[in-house]
């Protein structure tokens, strides 16, 4: 009782006392978190599906669609194209290239392969791949890290490699054959240790007889949650030619975005007259590729801003900024590119047009040509000289800007405008079709009347002449008739002159 009273007093004043009586502690046992992994067991048919591709076709594709990269690596690209695809994969895997160059090569290879051939769809986040063929196809074509590839080359290594079998909820057997002892042992190990409540299987084979042994193992364990789809149901569909061309244009514009800064900085170095703009505004080249797997949709090449006027007042100061001219390359959904030229401007001063559209739909492959980029660079500098506050354009530059404004479409207050050239010729056409054409019609009708109605006109004129004679007084009429008769008689009385041949005169 005294002990209980002491504990009570200690508890009131916040003391614990010296009670050493052991107490039972309940520890909450948390269940193991549910993990959803996918295991892909890949047999010979899986690899055979890929090996019918031709490295020569890949080399041709590189040469056509990625010109700059192919020029820089043409020697090794030609060497690779001489191999069969199986050896080609191993050669690429072991290729000693700088990391950036190899990453670009692998990216090109995967894009080409998807477009031309098609790939399997590995959709899970956490994957374990068990290849039953010695190949680095997964690493080269599917970008699978080496850490996710579990190599099993003998039955006694199965348990050491495939652990925590309850985590494998999605088991894919792709192109495997149940008659292979190692394959059957791996499948038996997975089926015996499976979590029956959550696991399911996909047996991918065009020849269903190769799945029979696996189906028997599943039935023996009481597992009915499985499917036997064909290869075509789990692979991507190769694109048609039109779609391939569009995707290639996307890639070509991505290539242009990578080299654009170097190209235009080189053109700046070759243009001493443009250096003063770089000193004041600085030339910038930027695009919208924030994520490495995203395609680029635009590339901007332009001069930055500068403070033009700084005004001080009792509240501090305000400044007027001038933005430099800008060249914008925009890749449309079709893959073709529009090239627009934006002027230098301030809040209070700008040309009447918002921009000039230099190219409405240009193939991005054209942007790899130095001559095309040089011409666009000249347009940018000419426009900068003509629209900037401190511009000092030459006669040629003024003429170039006038030519662009006359021949190219413009945007005014966000409204697309027809070219001045087309407006002019439309007016000429309307004049010809209205005023001018009506005159031509009248002239043509007159000609046609003279051609087709000439005899009637002659008769009508003669009749009018006779009527005029009849309208004269009788004396005059008689005199005219007598004069006419006397003239006719005199003509008839005349004798024809006999013409003597020259030879007859000589004889006489």
Short mmCIF file of C-alpha atoms in Angstrom, two decimals, residues 162 165 171 173 184-196 199 201 203 213-223:
data_model
loop_
_atom_site.label_atom_id
_atom_site.label_comp_id
_atom_site.label_asym_id
_atom_site.label_seq_id
_atom_site.Cartn_x
_atom_site.Cartn_y
_atom_site.Cartn_z
CA UNK A 162 15.58 -15.04 -58.85
CA UNK A 165 9.39 -14.48 -56.10
CA UNK A 171 5.52 -12.78 -65.70
CA UNK A 173 7.50 -15.66 -71.33
CA UNK A 184 11.38 -25.22 -68.03
CA UNK A 185 13.37 -25.18 -64.76
CA UNK A 186 13.17 -21.37 -64.54
CA UNK A 187 9.42 -21.39 -65.17
CA UNK A 188 8.87 -24.12 -62.55
CA UNK A 189 10.84 -22.09 -60.00
CA UNK A 190 8.67 -19.01 -60.69
CA UNK A 191 5.38 -20.90 -60.61
CA UNK A 192 6.18 -22.76 -57.37
CA UNK A 193 7.05 -19.52 -55.53
CA UNK A 194 4.33 -17.31 -56.99
CA UNK A 195 1.78 -15.27 -55.03
CA UNK A 196 -1.40 -16.92 -56.30
CA UNK A 199 0.22 -12.99 -60.15
CA UNK A 201 1.26 -14.74 -66.86
CA UNK A 203 2.89 -16.67 -72.78
CA UNK A 213 4.76 -27.49 -70.81
CA UNK A 214 4.27 -24.08 -69.13
CA UNK A 215 0.49 -24.44 -69.22
CA UNK A 216 0.79 -27.84 -67.52
CA UNK A 217 2.89 -26.34 -64.69
CA UNK A 218 0.34 -23.55 -64.18
CA UNK A 219 -2.56 -26.02 -64.11
CA UNK A 220 -0.75 -28.22 -61.61
CA UNK A 221 -0.42 -25.23 -59.26
CA UNK A 222 -4.03 -24.22 -59.85
CA UNK A 223 -3.20 -21.02 -61.73
#
